[in-house]
Amino acid sequence: MNVDEATTGRDRFHDLVSRQSRFVFRVAYSILRNVQDSEDVVQETFLKLYRTGAWERMSDERAYLARMAWRIAVERRRTAQLDDPDVDIACGGANPEQAAMTANWNATIHRLIDALPEELRQPLALSAVEEMSSREIGKVMEIPEGTVRTRLMRARGILKQKLAALLAGTRDK
């Protein structure tokens, strides 16, 4: 390989990183809910991709990168055993009481989602946060598209039941 080919390869990889790093970050953040850990996953994903040379053979780069980042983030979460996710709330002019209520509600929603079994939480996060289609989620998770739809339906049903019970308990007080 001559110098021009190496430069062209680096430029193509740089373009890939520029184009997809935000997407990879969002996939990692949907699992970890921690900015620093998600940034580490982005770096690790692209470092592994570059070292193996797999980036030159990807047929569907979004699916490949999502699957790779997903696995790294899940492993990082598993080894770190995070207790509660950090919740970053942007309050555009809300009063402190409203901001506290919103933060509490968001933390509750995150806890309910975190309590879902892994097989239901993963497709829900990819669908809701990344706005990926059932087909894309199936590629990322390496499961049939019909299974993705079933898991999404089950996850949403469980969340709906838990939220309804939670709201009913709040109204009774």
Coordinates of C-alpha atoms in Angstrom, one line a residue:
M1 CA 0.0 0.0 0.0
N2 CA 1.5 3.3 -1.0
V3 CA 1.1 6.6 0.9
D4 CA -1.8 7.9 -1.3
E5 CA -3.8 4.8 -0.6
A6 CA -3.2 5.0 3.1
T7 CA -4.2 8.7 3.2
T8 CA -7.4 7.9 1.2
G9 CA -8.3 5.1 3.6
R10 CA -7.7 7.3 6.6
D11 CA -9.9 10.0 5.0
R12 CA -12.7 7.5 4.3
F13 CA -12.5 6.3 7.9
H14 CA -12.5 9.9 9.2
D15 CA -15.6 10.6 7.0
L16 CA -17.3 7.5 8.5
V17 CA -16.5 8.6 12.1
S18 CA -17.8 12.2 11.3
R19 CA -20.9 10.8 9.7
Q20 CA -21.8 8.2 12.3
S21 CA -20.3 9.1 15.7
R22 CA -23.4 10.9 16.9
F23 CA -25.5 7.9 16.0
V24 CA -23.2 5.6 17.8
F25 CA -23.3 7.9 20.8
R26 CA -27.1 7.8 20.9
V27 CA -27.1 4.0 20.8
A28 CA -24.7 3.9 23.7
Y29 CA -26.5 6.6 25.6
S30 CA -29.8 4.7 25.2
I31 CA -28.3 1.9 27.3
L32 CA -25.9 3.6 29.7
R33 CA -27.6 7.0 30.2
N34 CA -24.3 8.5 31.1
V35 CA -22.5 10.9 28.8
Q36 CA -18.9 10.0 29.8
D37 CA -19.5 6.2 29.5
S38 CA -21.3 6.7 26.2
E39 CA -18.4 8.7 24.8
D40 CA -16.0 5.9 25.9
V41 CA -18.2 3.4 24.0
V42 CA -18.0 5.6 20.8
Q43 CA -14.2 5.7 21.0
E44 CA -14.0 2.0 21.7
T45 CA -16.4 1.2 18.9
F46 CA -14.4 3.1 16.3
L47 CA -11.1 2.0 17.6
K48 CA -12.1 -1.7 17.3
L49 CA -13.6 -1.0 13.9
Y50 CA -10.4 0.6 12.7
R51 CA -8.0 -2.0 14.2
T52 CA -10.0 -4.9 12.7
G53 CA -10.5 -3.2 9.3
A54 CA -14.1 -4.2 9.4
W55 CA -15.2 -0.7 8.4
E56 CA -14.0 -1.4 4.9
R57 CA -16.3 -4.5 4.6
M58 CA -19.5 -3.2 6.1
S59 CA -22.6 -3.6 3.9
D60 CA -25.0 -1.7 6.2
E61 CA -22.9 0.6 8.3
R62 CA -25.7 1.9 10.6
A63 CA -26.8 -1.6 11.5
Y64 CA -23.2 -2.8 11.9
L65 CA -22.2 0.2 14.0
A66 CA -25.4 0.0 16.1
R67 CA -24.9 -3.7 16.8
M68 CA -21.2 -3.2 17.7
A69 CA -21.9 -0.1 20.0
W70 CA -24.9 -1.9 21.5
R71 CA -22.8 -4.9 22.5
I72 CA -20.0 -2.8 23.9
A73 CA -22.4 -0.7 25.9
V74 CA -24.3 -3.7 27.3
E75 CA -21.0 -5.3 28.4
R76 CA -19.9 -2.0 30.0
R77 CA -23.2 -1.7 31.8
R78 CA -23.0 -5.3 32.9
T79 CA -19.5 -5.0 34.3
A80 CA -20.1 -1.6 35.9
Q81 CA -23.5 -2.6 37.3
L82 CA -25.0 0.9 37.3
D83 CA -27.5 1.5 40.0
D84 CA -29.5 4.6 38.9
P85 CA -29.1 6.4 35.6
D86 CA -28.1 10.0 35.6
V87 CA -30.9 12.2 34.4
D88 CA -30.1 15.4 32.6
I89 CA -33.1 17.6 32.4
A90 CA -33.2 20.8 30.3
C91 CA -35.8 23.1 31.8
G92 CA -36.5 25.9 29.5
G93 CA -37.8 28.5 31.8
A94 CA -39.8 26.1 34.1
N95 CA -40.1 27.1 37.7
P96 CA -38.0 25.0 40.2
E97 CA -41.0 23.1 41.5
Q98 CA -42.0 22.1 37.9
A99 CA -38.4 21.2 37.1
A100 CA -38.2 19.0 40.2
M101 CA -41.5 17.2 39.3
T102 CA -40.3 16.7 35.7
A103 CA -36.9 15.3 36.9
N104 CA -38.7 13.0 39.4
W105 CA -41.1 11.8 36.6
N106 CA -38.3 11.2 34.2
A107 CA -36.3 9.2 36.8
T108 CA -39.4 7.1 37.5
I109 CA -39.8 6.4 33.8
H110 CA -36.2 5.4 33.5
R111 CA -36.4 3.1 36.5
L112 CA -39.5 1.4 35.0
I113 CA -37.7 1.0 31.7
D114 CA -34.6 -0.3 33.5
A115 CA -36.8 -2.8 35.3
L116 CA -37.9 -4.4 32.1
P117 CA -36.2 -7.7 31.1
E118 CA -33.1 -7.0 28.9
E119 CA -34.9 -8.7 25.9
L120 CA -37.7 -6.1 26.1
R121 CA -35.7 -3.1 27.1
Q122 CA -33.2 -3.3 24.2
P123 CA -35.7 -3.1 21.3
L124 CA -37.7 -0.4 23.2
A125 CA -34.6 1.8 23.6
L126 CA -33.6 1.4 19.9
S127 CA -37.2 2.1 18.8
A128 CA -37.9 5.1 21.1
V129 CA -34.5 6.7 21.3
E130 CA -33.0 5.9 18.0
E131 CA -36.3 5.8 16.1
M132 CA -35.1 2.6 14.3
S133 CA -37.6 0.5 12.4
S134 CA -38.4 -3.1 13.4
R135 CA -36.2 -4.3 10.5
E136 CA -33.2 -2.2 11.6
I137 CA -33.6 -3.4 15.2
G138 CA -33.8 -7.0 14.0
K139 CA -30.5 -6.6 12.2
V140 CA -28.8 -4.9 15.2
M141 CA -30.1 -7.5 17.7
E142 CA -29.8 -10.4 15.2
I143 CA -33.4 -11.5 15.7
P144 CA -36.4 -11.8 13.3
E145 CA -38.4 -8.6 12.6
G146 CA -41.6 -10.3 14.0
T147 CA -39.9 -11.0 17.3
V148 CA -38.9 -7.3 17.5
R149 CA -42.5 -6.2 17.0
T150 CA -43.7 -8.7 19.7
R151 CA -41.1 -7.6 22.2
L152 CA -41.9 -3.9 21.5
M153 CA -45.6 -4.6 22.1
R154 CA -44.9 -6.5 25.3
A155 CA -42.6 -3.8 26.6
R156 CA -45.0 -1.0 25.9
G157 CA -47.9 -3.1 27.5
I158 CA -45.9 -3.6 30.7
L159 CA -44.9 0.0 30.9
K160 CA -48.5 1.1 30.3
Q161 CA -49.7 -1.2 33.2
K162 CA -47.0 0.0 35.5
L163 CA -47.6 3.7 34.7
A164 CA -51.4 3.2 35.1
A165 CA -50.8 1.6 38.6
L166 CA -48.4 4.3 39.5
L167 CA -50.8 7.1 38.5
A168 CA -53.7 5.4 40.3
G169 CA -51.6 5.2 43.5
T170 CA -50.8 8.9 43.1
R171 CA -54.4 9.9 42.7
D172 CA -55.4 7.9 45.8
K173 CA -53.1 10.0 48.1

